[in-house]
PDB file of C-alpha atoms in Angstrom:
ATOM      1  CA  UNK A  21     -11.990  20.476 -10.898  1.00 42.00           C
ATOM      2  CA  UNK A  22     -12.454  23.782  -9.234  1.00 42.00           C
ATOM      3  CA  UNK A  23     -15.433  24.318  -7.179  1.00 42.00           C
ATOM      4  CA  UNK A  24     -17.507  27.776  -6.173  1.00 41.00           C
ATOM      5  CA  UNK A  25     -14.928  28.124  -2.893  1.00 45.00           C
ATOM      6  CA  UNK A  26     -11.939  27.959  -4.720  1.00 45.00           C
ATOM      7  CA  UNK A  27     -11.498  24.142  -4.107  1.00 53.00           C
ATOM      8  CA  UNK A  28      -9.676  21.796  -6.460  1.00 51.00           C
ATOM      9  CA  UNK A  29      -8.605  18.039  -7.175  1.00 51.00           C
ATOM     10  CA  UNK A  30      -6.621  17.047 -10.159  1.00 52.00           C
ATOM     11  CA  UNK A  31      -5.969  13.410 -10.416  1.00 52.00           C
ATOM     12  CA  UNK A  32      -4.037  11.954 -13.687  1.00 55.00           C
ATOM     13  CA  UNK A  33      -2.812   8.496 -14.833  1.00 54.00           C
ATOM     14  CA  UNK A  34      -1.003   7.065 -18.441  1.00 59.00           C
ATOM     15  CA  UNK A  35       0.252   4.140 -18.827  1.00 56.00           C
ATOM     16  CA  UNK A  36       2.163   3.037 -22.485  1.00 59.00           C
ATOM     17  CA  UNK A  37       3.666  -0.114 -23.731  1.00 58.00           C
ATOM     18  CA  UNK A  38       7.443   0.849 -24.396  1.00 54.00           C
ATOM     19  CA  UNK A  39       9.108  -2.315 -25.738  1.00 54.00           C
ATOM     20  CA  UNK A  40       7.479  -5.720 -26.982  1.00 54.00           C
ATOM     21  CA  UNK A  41      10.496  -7.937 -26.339  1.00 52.00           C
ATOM     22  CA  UNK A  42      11.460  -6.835 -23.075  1.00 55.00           C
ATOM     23  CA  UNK A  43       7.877  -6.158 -22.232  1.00 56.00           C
ATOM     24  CA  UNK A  44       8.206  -2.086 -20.525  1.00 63.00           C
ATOM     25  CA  UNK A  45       5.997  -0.281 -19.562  1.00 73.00           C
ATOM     26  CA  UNK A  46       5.705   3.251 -18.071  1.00 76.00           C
ATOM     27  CA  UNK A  47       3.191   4.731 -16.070  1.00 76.00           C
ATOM     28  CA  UNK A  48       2.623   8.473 -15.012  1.00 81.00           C
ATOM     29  CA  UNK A  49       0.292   9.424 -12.468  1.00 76.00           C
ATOM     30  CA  UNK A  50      -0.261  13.005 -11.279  1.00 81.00           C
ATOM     31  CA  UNK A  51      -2.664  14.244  -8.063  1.00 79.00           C
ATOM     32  CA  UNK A  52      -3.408  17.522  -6.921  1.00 77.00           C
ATOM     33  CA  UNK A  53      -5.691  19.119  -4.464  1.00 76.00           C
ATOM     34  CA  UNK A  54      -6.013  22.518  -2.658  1.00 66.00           C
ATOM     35  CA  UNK A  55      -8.455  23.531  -0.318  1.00 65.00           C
ATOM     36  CA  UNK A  56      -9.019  27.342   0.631  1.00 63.00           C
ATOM     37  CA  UNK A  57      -9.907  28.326   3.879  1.00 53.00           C
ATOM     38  CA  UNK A  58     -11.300  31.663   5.849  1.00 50.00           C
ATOM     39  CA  UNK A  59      -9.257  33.053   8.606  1.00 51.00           C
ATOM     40  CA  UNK A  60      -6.616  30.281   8.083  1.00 50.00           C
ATOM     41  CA  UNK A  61      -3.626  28.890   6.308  1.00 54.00           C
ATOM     42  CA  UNK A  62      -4.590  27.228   3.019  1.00 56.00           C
ATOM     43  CA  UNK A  63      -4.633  23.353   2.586  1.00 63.00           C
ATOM     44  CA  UNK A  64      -2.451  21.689  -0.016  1.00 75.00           C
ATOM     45  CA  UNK A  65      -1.522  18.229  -1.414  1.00 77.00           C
ATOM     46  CA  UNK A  66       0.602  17.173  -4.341  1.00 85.00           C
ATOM     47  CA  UNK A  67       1.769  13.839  -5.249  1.00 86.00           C
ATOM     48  CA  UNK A  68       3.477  13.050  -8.779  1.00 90.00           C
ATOM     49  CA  UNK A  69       5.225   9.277  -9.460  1.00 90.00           C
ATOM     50  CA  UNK A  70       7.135   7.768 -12.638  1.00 90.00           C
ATOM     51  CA  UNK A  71       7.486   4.209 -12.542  1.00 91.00           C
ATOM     52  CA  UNK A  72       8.736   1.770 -15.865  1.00 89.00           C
ATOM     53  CA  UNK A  73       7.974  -2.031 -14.932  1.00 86.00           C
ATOM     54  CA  UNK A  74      10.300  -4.849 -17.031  1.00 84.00           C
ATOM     55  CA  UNK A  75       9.154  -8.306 -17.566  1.00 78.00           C
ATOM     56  CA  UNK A  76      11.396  -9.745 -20.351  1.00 73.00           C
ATOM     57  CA  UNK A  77       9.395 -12.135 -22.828  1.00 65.00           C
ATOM     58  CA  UNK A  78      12.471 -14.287 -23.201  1.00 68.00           C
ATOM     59  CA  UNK A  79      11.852 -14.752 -18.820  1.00 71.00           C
ATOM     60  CA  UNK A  80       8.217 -13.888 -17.554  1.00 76.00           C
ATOM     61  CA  UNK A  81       9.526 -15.160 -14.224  1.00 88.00           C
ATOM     62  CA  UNK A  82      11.666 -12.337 -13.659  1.00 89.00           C
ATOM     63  CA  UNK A  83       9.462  -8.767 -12.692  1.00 89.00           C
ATOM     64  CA  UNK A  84      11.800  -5.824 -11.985  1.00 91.00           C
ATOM     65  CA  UNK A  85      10.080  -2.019 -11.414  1.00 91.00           C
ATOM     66  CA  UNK A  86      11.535   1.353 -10.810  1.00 93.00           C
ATOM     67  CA  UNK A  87       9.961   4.083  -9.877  1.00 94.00           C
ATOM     68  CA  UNK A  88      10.011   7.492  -8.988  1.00 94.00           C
ATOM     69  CA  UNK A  89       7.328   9.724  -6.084  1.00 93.00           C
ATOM     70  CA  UNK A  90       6.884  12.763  -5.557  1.00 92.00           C
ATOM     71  CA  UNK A  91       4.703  14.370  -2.351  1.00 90.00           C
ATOM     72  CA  UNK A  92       4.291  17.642  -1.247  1.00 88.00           C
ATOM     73  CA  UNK A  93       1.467  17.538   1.813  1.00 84.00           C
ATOM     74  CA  UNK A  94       1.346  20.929   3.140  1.00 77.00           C
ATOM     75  CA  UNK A  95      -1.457  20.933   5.600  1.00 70.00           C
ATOM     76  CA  UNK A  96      -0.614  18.059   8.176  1.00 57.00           C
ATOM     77  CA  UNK A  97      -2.331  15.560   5.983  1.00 50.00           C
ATOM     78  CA  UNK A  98      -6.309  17.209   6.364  1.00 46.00           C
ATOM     79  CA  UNK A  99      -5.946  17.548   2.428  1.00 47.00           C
ATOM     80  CA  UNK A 100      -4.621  13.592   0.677  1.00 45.00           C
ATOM     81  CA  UNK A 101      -4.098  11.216   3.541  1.00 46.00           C
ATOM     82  CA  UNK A 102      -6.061  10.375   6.675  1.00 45.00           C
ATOM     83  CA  UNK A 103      -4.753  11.179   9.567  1.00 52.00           C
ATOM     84  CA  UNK A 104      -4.855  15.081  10.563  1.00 57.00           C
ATOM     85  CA  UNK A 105      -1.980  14.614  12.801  1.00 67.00           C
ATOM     86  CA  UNK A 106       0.956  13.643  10.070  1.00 79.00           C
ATOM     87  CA  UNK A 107       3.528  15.649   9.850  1.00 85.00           C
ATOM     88  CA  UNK A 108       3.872  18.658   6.699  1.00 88.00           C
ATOM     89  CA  UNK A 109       6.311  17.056   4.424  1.00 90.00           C
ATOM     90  CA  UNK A 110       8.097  17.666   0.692  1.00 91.00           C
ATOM     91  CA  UNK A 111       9.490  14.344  -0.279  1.00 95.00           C
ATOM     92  CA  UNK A 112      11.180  12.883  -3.141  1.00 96.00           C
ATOM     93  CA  UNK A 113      11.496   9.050  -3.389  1.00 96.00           C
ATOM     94  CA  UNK A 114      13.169   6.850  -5.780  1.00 97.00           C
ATOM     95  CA  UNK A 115      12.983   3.064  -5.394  1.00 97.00           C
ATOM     96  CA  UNK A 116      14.037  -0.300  -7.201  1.00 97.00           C
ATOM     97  CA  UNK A 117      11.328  -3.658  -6.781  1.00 96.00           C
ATOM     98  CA  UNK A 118      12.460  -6.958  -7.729  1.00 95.00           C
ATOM     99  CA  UNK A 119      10.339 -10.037  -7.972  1.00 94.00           C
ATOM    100  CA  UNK A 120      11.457 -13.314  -9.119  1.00 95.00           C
ATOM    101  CA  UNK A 121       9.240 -17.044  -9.387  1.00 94.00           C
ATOM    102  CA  UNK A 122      11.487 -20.180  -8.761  1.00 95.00           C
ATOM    103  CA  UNK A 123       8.640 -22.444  -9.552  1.00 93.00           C
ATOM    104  CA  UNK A 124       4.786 -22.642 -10.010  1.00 91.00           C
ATOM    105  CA  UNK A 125       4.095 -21.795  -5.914  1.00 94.00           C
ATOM    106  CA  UNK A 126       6.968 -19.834  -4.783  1.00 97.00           C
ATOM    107  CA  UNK A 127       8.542 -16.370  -5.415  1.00 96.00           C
ATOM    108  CA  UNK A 128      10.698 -14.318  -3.793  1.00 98.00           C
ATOM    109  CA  UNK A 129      11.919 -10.638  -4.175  1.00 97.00           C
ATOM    110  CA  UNK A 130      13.648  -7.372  -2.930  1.00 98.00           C
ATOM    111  CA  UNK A 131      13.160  -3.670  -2.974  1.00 97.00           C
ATOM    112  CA  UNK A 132      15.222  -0.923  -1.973  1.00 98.00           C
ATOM    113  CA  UNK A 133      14.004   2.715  -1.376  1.00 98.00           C
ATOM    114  CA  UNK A 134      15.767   6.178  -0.367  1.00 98.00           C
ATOM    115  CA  UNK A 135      13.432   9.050   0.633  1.00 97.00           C
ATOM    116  CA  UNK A 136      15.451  12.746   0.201  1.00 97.00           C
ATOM    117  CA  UNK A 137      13.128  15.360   1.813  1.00 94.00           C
ATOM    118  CA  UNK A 138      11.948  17.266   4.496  1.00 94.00           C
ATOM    119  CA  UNK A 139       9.439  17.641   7.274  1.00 91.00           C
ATOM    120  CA  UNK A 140       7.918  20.287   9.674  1.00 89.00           C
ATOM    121  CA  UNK A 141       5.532  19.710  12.233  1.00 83.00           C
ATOM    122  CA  UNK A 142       3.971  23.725  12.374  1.00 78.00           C
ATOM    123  CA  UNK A 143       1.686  24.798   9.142  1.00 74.00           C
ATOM    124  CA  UNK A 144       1.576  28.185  10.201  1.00 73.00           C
ATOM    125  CA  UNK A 145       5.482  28.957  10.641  1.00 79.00           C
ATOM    126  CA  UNK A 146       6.752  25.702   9.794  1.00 81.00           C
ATOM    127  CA  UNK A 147      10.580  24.751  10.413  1.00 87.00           C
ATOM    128  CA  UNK A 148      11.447  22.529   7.410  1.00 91.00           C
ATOM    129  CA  UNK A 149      14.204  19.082   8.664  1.00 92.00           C
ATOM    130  CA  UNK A 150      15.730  16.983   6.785  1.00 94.00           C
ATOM    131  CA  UNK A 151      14.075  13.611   6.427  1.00 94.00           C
ATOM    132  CA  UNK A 152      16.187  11.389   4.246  1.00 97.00           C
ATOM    133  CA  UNK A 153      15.719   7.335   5.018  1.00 97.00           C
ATOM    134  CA  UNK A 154      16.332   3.689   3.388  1.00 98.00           C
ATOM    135  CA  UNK A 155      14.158   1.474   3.463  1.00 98.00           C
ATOM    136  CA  UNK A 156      15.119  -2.374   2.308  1.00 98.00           C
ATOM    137  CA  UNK A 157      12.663  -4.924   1.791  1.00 98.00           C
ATOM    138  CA  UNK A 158      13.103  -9.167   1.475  1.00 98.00           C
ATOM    139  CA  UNK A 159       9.678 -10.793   0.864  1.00 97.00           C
ATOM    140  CA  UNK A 160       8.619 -14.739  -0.248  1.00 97.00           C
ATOM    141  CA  UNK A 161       5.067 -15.796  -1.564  1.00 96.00           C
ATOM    142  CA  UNK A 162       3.930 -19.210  -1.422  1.00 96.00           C
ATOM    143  CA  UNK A 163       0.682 -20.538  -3.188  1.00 95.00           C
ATOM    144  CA  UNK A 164       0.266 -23.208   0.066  1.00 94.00           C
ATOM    145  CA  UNK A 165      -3.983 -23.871  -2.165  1.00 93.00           C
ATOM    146  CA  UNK A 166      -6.101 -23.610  -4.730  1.00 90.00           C
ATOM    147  CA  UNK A 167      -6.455 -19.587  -4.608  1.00 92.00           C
ATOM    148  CA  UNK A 168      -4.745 -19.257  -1.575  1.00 96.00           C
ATOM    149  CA  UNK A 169      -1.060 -16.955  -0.977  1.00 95.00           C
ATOM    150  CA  UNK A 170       0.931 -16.727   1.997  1.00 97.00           C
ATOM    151  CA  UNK A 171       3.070 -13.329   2.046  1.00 96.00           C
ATOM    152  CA  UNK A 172       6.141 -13.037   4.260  1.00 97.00           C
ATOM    153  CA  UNK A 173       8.049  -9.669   4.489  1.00 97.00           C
ATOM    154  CA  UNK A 174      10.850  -8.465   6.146  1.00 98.00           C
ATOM    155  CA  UNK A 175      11.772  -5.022   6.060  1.00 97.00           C
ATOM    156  CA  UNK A 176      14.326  -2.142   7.561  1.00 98.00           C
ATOM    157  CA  UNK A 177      14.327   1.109   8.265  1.00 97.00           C
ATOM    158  CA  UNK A 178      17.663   3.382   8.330  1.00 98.00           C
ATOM    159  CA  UNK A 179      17.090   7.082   9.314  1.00 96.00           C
ATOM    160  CA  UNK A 180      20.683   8.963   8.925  1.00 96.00           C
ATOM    161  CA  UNK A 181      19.602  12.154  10.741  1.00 93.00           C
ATOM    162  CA  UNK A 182      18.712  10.150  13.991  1.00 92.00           C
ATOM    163  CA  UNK A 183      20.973   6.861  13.007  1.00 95.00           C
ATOM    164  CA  UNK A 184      17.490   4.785  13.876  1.00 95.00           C
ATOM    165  CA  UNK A 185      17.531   1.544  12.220  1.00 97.00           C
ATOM    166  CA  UNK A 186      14.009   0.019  12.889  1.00 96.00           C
ATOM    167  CA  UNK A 187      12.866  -3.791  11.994  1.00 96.00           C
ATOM    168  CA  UNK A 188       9.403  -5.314  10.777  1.00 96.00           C
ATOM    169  CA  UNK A 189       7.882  -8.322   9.763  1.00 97.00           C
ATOM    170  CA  UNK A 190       4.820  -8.554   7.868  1.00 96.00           C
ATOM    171  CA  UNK A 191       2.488 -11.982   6.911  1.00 97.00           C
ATOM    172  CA  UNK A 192      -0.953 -12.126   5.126  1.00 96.00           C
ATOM    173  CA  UNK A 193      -2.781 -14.418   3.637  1.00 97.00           C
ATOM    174  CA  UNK A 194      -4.683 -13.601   0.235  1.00 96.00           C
ATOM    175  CA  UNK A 195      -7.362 -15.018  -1.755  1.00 96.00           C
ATOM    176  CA  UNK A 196      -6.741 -14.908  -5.431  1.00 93.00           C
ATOM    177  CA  UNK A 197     -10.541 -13.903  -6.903  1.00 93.00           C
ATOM    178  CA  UNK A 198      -9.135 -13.751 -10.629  1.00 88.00           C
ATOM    179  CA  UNK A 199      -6.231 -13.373 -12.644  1.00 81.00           C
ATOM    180  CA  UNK A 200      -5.464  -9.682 -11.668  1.00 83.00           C
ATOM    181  CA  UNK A 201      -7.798  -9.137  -8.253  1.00 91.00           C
ATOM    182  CA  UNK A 202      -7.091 -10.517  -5.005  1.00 93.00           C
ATOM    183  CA  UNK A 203      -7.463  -9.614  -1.435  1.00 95.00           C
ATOM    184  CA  UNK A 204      -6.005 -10.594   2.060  1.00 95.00           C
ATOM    185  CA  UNK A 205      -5.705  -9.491   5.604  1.00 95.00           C
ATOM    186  CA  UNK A 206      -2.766  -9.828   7.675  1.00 95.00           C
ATOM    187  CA  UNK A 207      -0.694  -8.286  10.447  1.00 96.00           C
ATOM    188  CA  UNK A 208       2.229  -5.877  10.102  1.00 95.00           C
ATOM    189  CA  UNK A 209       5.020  -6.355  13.480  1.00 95.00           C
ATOM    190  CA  UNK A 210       6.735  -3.342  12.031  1.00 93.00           C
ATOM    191  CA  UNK A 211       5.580   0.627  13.133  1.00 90.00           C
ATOM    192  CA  UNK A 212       6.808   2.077   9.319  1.00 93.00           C
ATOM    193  CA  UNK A 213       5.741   1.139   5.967  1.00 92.00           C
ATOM    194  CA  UNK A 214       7.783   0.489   3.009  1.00 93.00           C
ATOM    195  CA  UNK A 215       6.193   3.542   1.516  1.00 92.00           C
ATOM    196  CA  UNK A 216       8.817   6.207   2.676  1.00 94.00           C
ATOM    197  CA  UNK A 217       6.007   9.038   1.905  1.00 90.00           C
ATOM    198  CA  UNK A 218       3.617   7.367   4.093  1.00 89.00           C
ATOM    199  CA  UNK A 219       4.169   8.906   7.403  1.00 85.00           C
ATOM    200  CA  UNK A 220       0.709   7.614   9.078  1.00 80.00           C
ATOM    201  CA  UNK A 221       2.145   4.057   9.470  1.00 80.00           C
ATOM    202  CA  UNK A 222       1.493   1.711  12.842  1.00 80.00           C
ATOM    203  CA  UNK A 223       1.416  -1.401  13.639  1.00 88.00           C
ATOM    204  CA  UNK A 224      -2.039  -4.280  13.939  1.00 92.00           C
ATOM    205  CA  UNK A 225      -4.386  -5.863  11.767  1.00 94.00           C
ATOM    206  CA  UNK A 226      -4.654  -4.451   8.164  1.00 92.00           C
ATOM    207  CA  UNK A 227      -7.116  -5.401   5.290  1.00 93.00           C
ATOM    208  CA  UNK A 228      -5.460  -5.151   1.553  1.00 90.00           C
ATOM    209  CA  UNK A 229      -7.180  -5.471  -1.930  1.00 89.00           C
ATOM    210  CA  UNK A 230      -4.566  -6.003  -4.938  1.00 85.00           C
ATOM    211  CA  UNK A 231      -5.018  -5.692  -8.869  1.00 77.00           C
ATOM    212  CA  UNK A 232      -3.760  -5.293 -11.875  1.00 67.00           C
ATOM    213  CA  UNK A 233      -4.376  -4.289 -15.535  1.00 54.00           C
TER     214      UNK A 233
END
């Protein structure tokens, strides 16, 4: 909502039940936030996604999601992410997940994601690049206890406009506190994430928390 100094944050979410036999669903989830300033350039933050997850009734193993983001971060990341220093960017990302369990302990699965955007490093006169990439992901989770996963990821990087191709590894242990909660902390080798709007990525020691509805 809009404050006295012209401040505002809009955050939205719907999700909707699509199909009982192949069990879709579709979420929608809108954020906005602008931030005025005196004597300087305005901040500004957008981020939009579209994502429909399938898991067919006639095979619950099988979890397949596609999705669509959207982020516009105009002021270097001091309005919607943390780090002050990332660069200005207007990306659009599109992106197929894949998850499959082969019995009651192990799964395995895939994702593929292709960022077409572009960055600038200068708010004030900023000098917009292209900033396409491809990011491909091969993961396994094994239940090795009783309320205990072991995540294994593997992912790559492929930047056309520099022809980088960058590696990582991630592994983390979580601990399954219900049905839909857990959390975990683990270490990621790699120095991008599989998030190809997430630009304040490094390597070390992270702490996660997953749910679901």
């Amino acid at each position: 909502m809009p404050g006295e100094n012209g401040d505002g944050v809009l955050i939205a979410a719907r999700s909707r039940q699509l199909t009982d036999d192949l069990g879709g669903t579709l979420r929608v989830r809108v954020e906005y936030a602008h931030e005025r300033r005196v004597g300087q350039a305005d901040g500004e933050y957008a981020e939009a996604g579209l994502s429909y997850a399938l898991r067919p009734v006639m095979d619950d193993d099988l979890i397949m999601v596609l999705s669509y983001d959207m982020r516009a971060d105009l002021d270097h990341g001091a309005v919607g992410a943390a780090d002050s220093g990332t660069p200005l960017q207007r990306s659009h990302v599109v992106s197929a997940d894949l998850d499959y369990r082969l019995g009651p302990d192990l799964s395995v699965g895939a994702k593929y994601g292709v960022r077409l955007g572009e960055m600038a490093t200068d708010q004030a006169q900023p000098d917009w690049q292209d900033s396409t990439a491809h990011v491909f992901v091969l993961r396994g989770e094994w239940s090795f206890a009783e309320n205990w996963d072991l995540l294994l990821e593997y992912r790559a990087l492929y930047q056309p406009e520099t022809e980088a191709l960058d590696h990582g590894v991630l592994a983390a242990p979580y601990y399954r506190i219900s049905d839909n909660a857990r959390i975990g902390a683990g270490y990621d080798f790699g120095s991008f994430s599989s998030d190809l709007t997430d630009f304040d990525h490094s390597r070390g020691v992270f702490v996660n928390a997953i749910w679901s509805f």
